[in-house]
């Protein structure tokens, strides 16, 4: 099985920054009270941060079985956080149009 942990760590950390930019811009523009956008962005931030953590643990683990388990957890958390950030982008798009 090909190791994906380093790719998950890289993508999660980049998307974590993107999610934080969304939350910051929402707070500055005062849009967060009228939509669920900040909730989706907040959930995605947590998901990406925890995914980074599990991905890092997977890379550092010496036990192959534990490494694969941690990588799978990071993978599923990444997918869930990605789904939340897509919902946030959809809300922004609908709000602009």
JSON list of C-alpha atoms in Angstrom, two decimals:
[
{"chain": "A", "resi": 1, "resn": "UNK", "atom": "CA", "xyz": [0.00, 0.00, 0.00]},
{"chain": "A", "resi": 2, "resn": "UNK", "atom": "CA", "xyz": [1.37, 3.37, -1.00]},
{"chain": "A", "resi": 3, "resn": "UNK", "atom": "CA", "xyz": [1.88, 5.80, 1.88]},
{"chain": "A", "resi": 4, "resn": "UNK", "atom": "CA", "xyz": [-0.34, 8.88, 1.61]},
{"chain": "A", "resi": 5, "resn": "UNK", "atom": "CA", "xyz": [0.45, 10.45, 4.97]},
{"chain": "A", "resi": 6, "resn": "UNK", "atom": "CA", "xyz": [2.85, 13.09, 3.67]},
{"chain": "A", "resi": 7, "resn": "UNK", "atom": "CA", "xyz": [0.36, 14.14, 0.99]},
{"chain": "A", "resi": 8, "resn": "UNK", "atom": "CA", "xyz": [-2.47, 14.32, 3.54]},
{"chain": "A", "resi": 9, "resn": "UNK", "atom": "CA", "xyz": [-0.28, 16.40, 5.86]},
{"chain": "A", "resi": 10, "resn": "UNK", "atom": "CA", "xyz": [0.64, 18.84, 3.10]},
{"chain": "A", "resi": 11, "resn": "UNK", "atom": "CA", "xyz": [-2.90, 19.25, 1.77]},
{"chain": "A", "resi": 12, "resn": "UNK", "atom": "CA", "xyz": [-4.47, 19.44, 5.24]},
{"chain": "A", "resi": 13, "resn": "UNK", "atom": "CA", "xyz": [-2.11, 22.14, 6.42]},
{"chain": "A", "resi": 14, "resn": "UNK", "atom": "CA", "xyz": [-2.72, 24.23, 3.29]},
{"chain": "A", "resi": 15, "resn": "UNK", "atom": "CA", "xyz": [-6.50, 23.86, 3.52]},
{"chain": "A", "resi": 16, "resn": "UNK", "atom": "CA", "xyz": [-6.35, 24.62, 7.25]},
{"chain": "A", "resi": 17, "resn": "UNK", "atom": "CA", "xyz": [-4.87, 28.00, 6.35]},
{"chain": "A", "resi": 18, "resn": "UNK", "atom": "CA", "xyz": [-7.57, 28.54, 3.74]},
{"chain": "A", "resi": 19, "resn": "UNK", "atom": "CA", "xyz": [-10.28, 27.73, 6.29]},
{"chain": "A", "resi": 20, "resn": "UNK", "atom": "CA", "xyz": [-8.78, 30.16, 8.78]},
{"chain": "A", "resi": 21, "resn": "UNK", "atom": "CA", "xyz": [-8.76, 32.88, 6.11]},
{"chain": "A", "resi": 22, "resn": "UNK", "atom": "CA", "xyz": [-12.48, 32.22, 5.51]},
{"chain": "A", "resi": 23, "resn": "UNK", "atom": "CA", "xyz": [-13.28, 32.50, 9.22]},
{"chain": "A", "resi": 24, "resn": "UNK", "atom": "CA", "xyz": [-11.20, 35.68, 9.58]},
{"chain": "A", "resi": 25, "resn": "UNK", "atom": "CA", "xyz": [-12.83, 37.32, 6.57]},
{"chain": "A", "resi": 26, "resn": "UNK", "atom": "CA", "xyz": [-16.29, 36.39, 7.90]},
{"chain": "A", "resi": 27, "resn": "UNK", "atom": "CA", "xyz": [-15.58, 38.00, 11.25]},
{"chain": "A", "resi": 28, "resn": "UNK", "atom": "CA", "xyz": [-14.21, 41.15, 9.60]},
{"chain": "A", "resi": 29, "resn": "UNK", "atom": "CA", "xyz": [-17.16, 41.49, 7.20]},
{"chain": "A", "resi": 30, "resn": "UNK", "atom": "CA", "xyz": [-19.78, 40.58, 9.86]},
{"chain": "A", "resi": 31, "resn": "UNK", "atom": "CA", "xyz": [-21.43, 38.00, 7.54]},
{"chain": "A", "resi": 32, "resn": "UNK", "atom": "CA", "xyz": [-21.14, 35.14, 10.02]},
{"chain": "A", "resi": 33, "resn": "UNK", "atom": "CA", "xyz": [-24.34, 35.98, 11.92]},
{"chain": "A", "resi": 34, "resn": "UNK", "atom": "CA", "xyz": [-26.66, 35.41, 8.96]},
{"chain": "A", "resi": 35, "resn": "UNK", "atom": "CA", "xyz": [-25.30, 32.09, 7.61]},
{"chain": "A", "resi": 36, "resn": "UNK", "atom": "CA", "xyz": [-23.95, 28.75, 8.78]},
{"chain": "A", "resi": 37, "resn": "UNK", "atom": "CA", "xyz": [-20.76, 29.50, 6.89]},
{"chain": "A", "resi": 38, "resn": "UNK", "atom": "CA", "xyz": [-18.61, 30.02, 9.97]},
{"chain": "A", "resi": 39, "resn": "UNK", "atom": "CA", "xyz": [-19.82, 26.73, 11.47]},
{"chain": "A", "resi": 40, "resn": "UNK", "atom": "CA", "xyz": [-18.82, 24.78, 8.35]},
{"chain": "A", "resi": 41, "resn": "UNK", "atom": "CA", "xyz": [-15.49, 26.62, 8.17]},
{"chain": "A", "resi": 42, "resn": "UNK", "atom": "CA", "xyz": [-14.88, 25.98, 11.89]},
{"chain": "A", "resi": 43, "resn": "UNK", "atom": "CA", "xyz": [-15.64, 22.27, 11.54]},
{"chain": "A", "resi": 44, "resn": "UNK", "atom": "CA", "xyz": [-13.33, 22.07, 8.55]},
{"chain": "A", "resi": 45, "resn": "UNK", "atom": "CA", "xyz": [-10.57, 23.82, 10.56]},
{"chain": "A", "resi": 46, "resn": "UNK", "atom": "CA", "xyz": [-10.86, 21.25, 13.31]},
{"chain": "A", "resi": 47, "resn": "UNK", "atom": "CA", "xyz": [-10.99, 18.40, 10.79]},
{"chain": "A", "resi": 48, "resn": "UNK", "atom": "CA", "xyz": [-7.91, 19.59, 8.92]},
{"chain": "A", "resi": 49, "resn": "UNK", "atom": "CA", "xyz": [-5.98, 20.23, 12.16]},
{"chain": "A", "resi": 50, "resn": "UNK", "atom": "CA", "xyz": [-6.77, 16.77, 13.55]},
{"chain": "A", "resi": 51, "resn": "UNK", "atom": "CA", "xyz": [-6.03, 15.23, 10.15]},
{"chain": "A", "resi": 52, "resn": "UNK", "atom": "CA", "xyz": [-2.61, 16.93, 10.21]},
{"chain": "A", "resi": 53, "resn": "UNK", "atom": "CA", "xyz": [-2.01, 15.51, 13.67]},
{"chain": "A", "resi": 54, "resn": "UNK", "atom": "CA", "xyz": [-2.92, 11.92, 12.73]},
{"chain": "A", "resi": 55, "resn": "UNK", "atom": "CA", "xyz": [-0.99, 12.16, 9.48]},
{"chain": "A", "resi": 56, "resn": "UNK", "atom": "CA", "xyz": [2.11, 13.32, 11.34]},
{"chain": "A", "resi": 57, "resn": "UNK", "atom": "CA", "xyz": [1.72, 10.49, 13.85]},
{"chain": "A", "resi": 58, "resn": "UNK", "atom": "CA", "xyz": [1.41, 8.04, 10.96]},
{"chain": "A", "resi": 59, "resn": "UNK", "atom": "CA", "xyz": [4.65, 9.29, 9.42]},
{"chain": "A", "resi": 60, "resn": "UNK", "atom": "CA", "xyz": [6.49, 9.06, 12.75]},
{"chain": "A", "resi": 61, "resn": "UNK", "atom": "CA", "xyz": [5.12, 5.65, 13.76]},
{"chain": "A", "resi": 62, "resn": "UNK", "atom": "CA", "xyz": [7.54, 2.72, 13.63]},
{"chain": "A", "resi": 63, "resn": "UNK", "atom": "CA", "xyz": [4.76, 0.12, 13.76]},
{"chain": "A", "resi": 64, "resn": "UNK", "atom": "CA", "xyz": [3.41, -0.51, 10.24]},
{"chain": "A", "resi": 65, "resn": "UNK", "atom": "CA", "xyz": [-0.03, -1.62, 11.41]},
{"chain": "A", "resi": 66, "resn": "UNK", "atom": "CA", "xyz": [-0.45, 1.44, 13.65]},
{"chain": "A", "resi": 67, "resn": "UNK", "atom": "CA", "xyz": [0.86, 3.68, 10.88]},
{"chain": "A", "resi": 68, "resn": "UNK", "atom": "CA", "xyz": [-1.77, 2.36, 8.45]},
{"chain": "A", "resi": 69, "resn": "UNK", "atom": "CA", "xyz": [-4.54, 2.82, 11.02]},
{"chain": "A", "resi": 70, "resn": "UNK", "atom": "CA", "xyz": [-3.47, 6.41, 11.75]},
{"chain": "A", "resi": 71, "resn": "UNK", "atom": "CA", "xyz": [-3.23, 7.12, 8.03]},
{"chain": "A", "resi": 72, "resn": "UNK", "atom": "CA", "xyz": [-6.78, 5.85, 7.47]},
{"chain": "A", "resi": 73, "resn": "UNK", "atom": "CA", "xyz": [-8.08, 8.06, 10.30]},
{"chain": "A", "resi": 74, "resn": "UNK", "atom": "CA", "xyz": [-6.28, 11.06, 8.81]},
{"chain": "A", "resi": 75, "resn": "UNK", "atom": "CA", "xyz": [-7.66, 10.21, 5.37]},
{"chain": "A", "resi": 76, "resn": "UNK", "atom": "CA", "xyz": [-11.28, 10.05, 6.54]},
{"chain": "A", "resi": 77, "resn": "UNK", "atom": "CA", "xyz": [-10.94, 13.21, 8.62]},
{"chain": "A", "resi": 78, "resn": "UNK", "atom": "CA", "xyz": [-9.47, 14.98, 5.61]},
{"chain": "A", "resi": 79, "resn": "UNK", "atom": "CA", "xyz": [-12.39, 13.87, 3.45]},
{"chain": "A", "resi": 80, "resn": "UNK", "atom": "CA", "xyz": [-14.92, 15.05, 6.04]},
{"chain": "A", "resi": 81, "resn": "UNK", "atom": "CA", "xyz": [-13.20, 18.43, 6.42]},
{"chain": "A", "resi": 82, "resn": "UNK", "atom": "CA", "xyz": [-13.01, 18.77, 2.64]},
{"chain": "A", "resi": 83, "resn": "UNK", "atom": "CA", "xyz": [-16.76, 18.16, 2.42]},
{"chain": "A", "resi": 84, "resn": "UNK", "atom": "CA", "xyz": [-17.34, 20.92, 5.01]},
{"chain": "A", "resi": 85, "resn": "UNK", "atom": "CA", "xyz": [-15.15, 23.40, 3.15]},
{"chain": "A", "resi": 86, "resn": "UNK", "atom": "CA", "xyz": [-17.00, 22.61, -0.10]},
{"chain": "A", "resi": 87, "resn": "UNK", "atom": "CA", "xyz": [-20.29, 23.38, 1.69]},
{"chain": "A", "resi": 88, "resn": "UNK", "atom": "CA", "xyz": [-18.80, 26.67, 2.87]},
{"chain": "A", "resi": 89, "resn": "UNK", "atom": "CA", "xyz": [-17.76, 27.56, -0.69]},
{"chain": "A", "resi": 90, "resn": "UNK", "atom": "CA", "xyz": [-21.24, 26.68, -1.96]},
{"chain": "A", "resi": 91, "resn": "UNK", "atom": "CA", "xyz": [-22.81, 28.97, 0.66]},
{"chain": "A", "resi": 92, "resn": "UNK", "atom": "CA", "xyz": [-20.47, 31.82, -0.34]},
{"chain": "A", "resi": 93, "resn": "UNK", "atom": "CA", "xyz": [-21.28, 31.27, -4.02]},
{"chain": "A", "resi": 94, "resn": "UNK", "atom": "CA", "xyz": [-25.04, 31.25, -3.42]},
{"chain": "A", "resi": 95, "resn": "UNK", "atom": "CA", "xyz": [-24.79, 34.33, -1.23]},
{"chain": "A", "resi": 96, "resn": "UNK", "atom": "CA", "xyz": [-22.84, 36.25, -3.88]},
{"chain": "A", "resi": 97, "resn": "UNK", "atom": "CA", "xyz": [-25.19, 35.27, -6.71]}
]
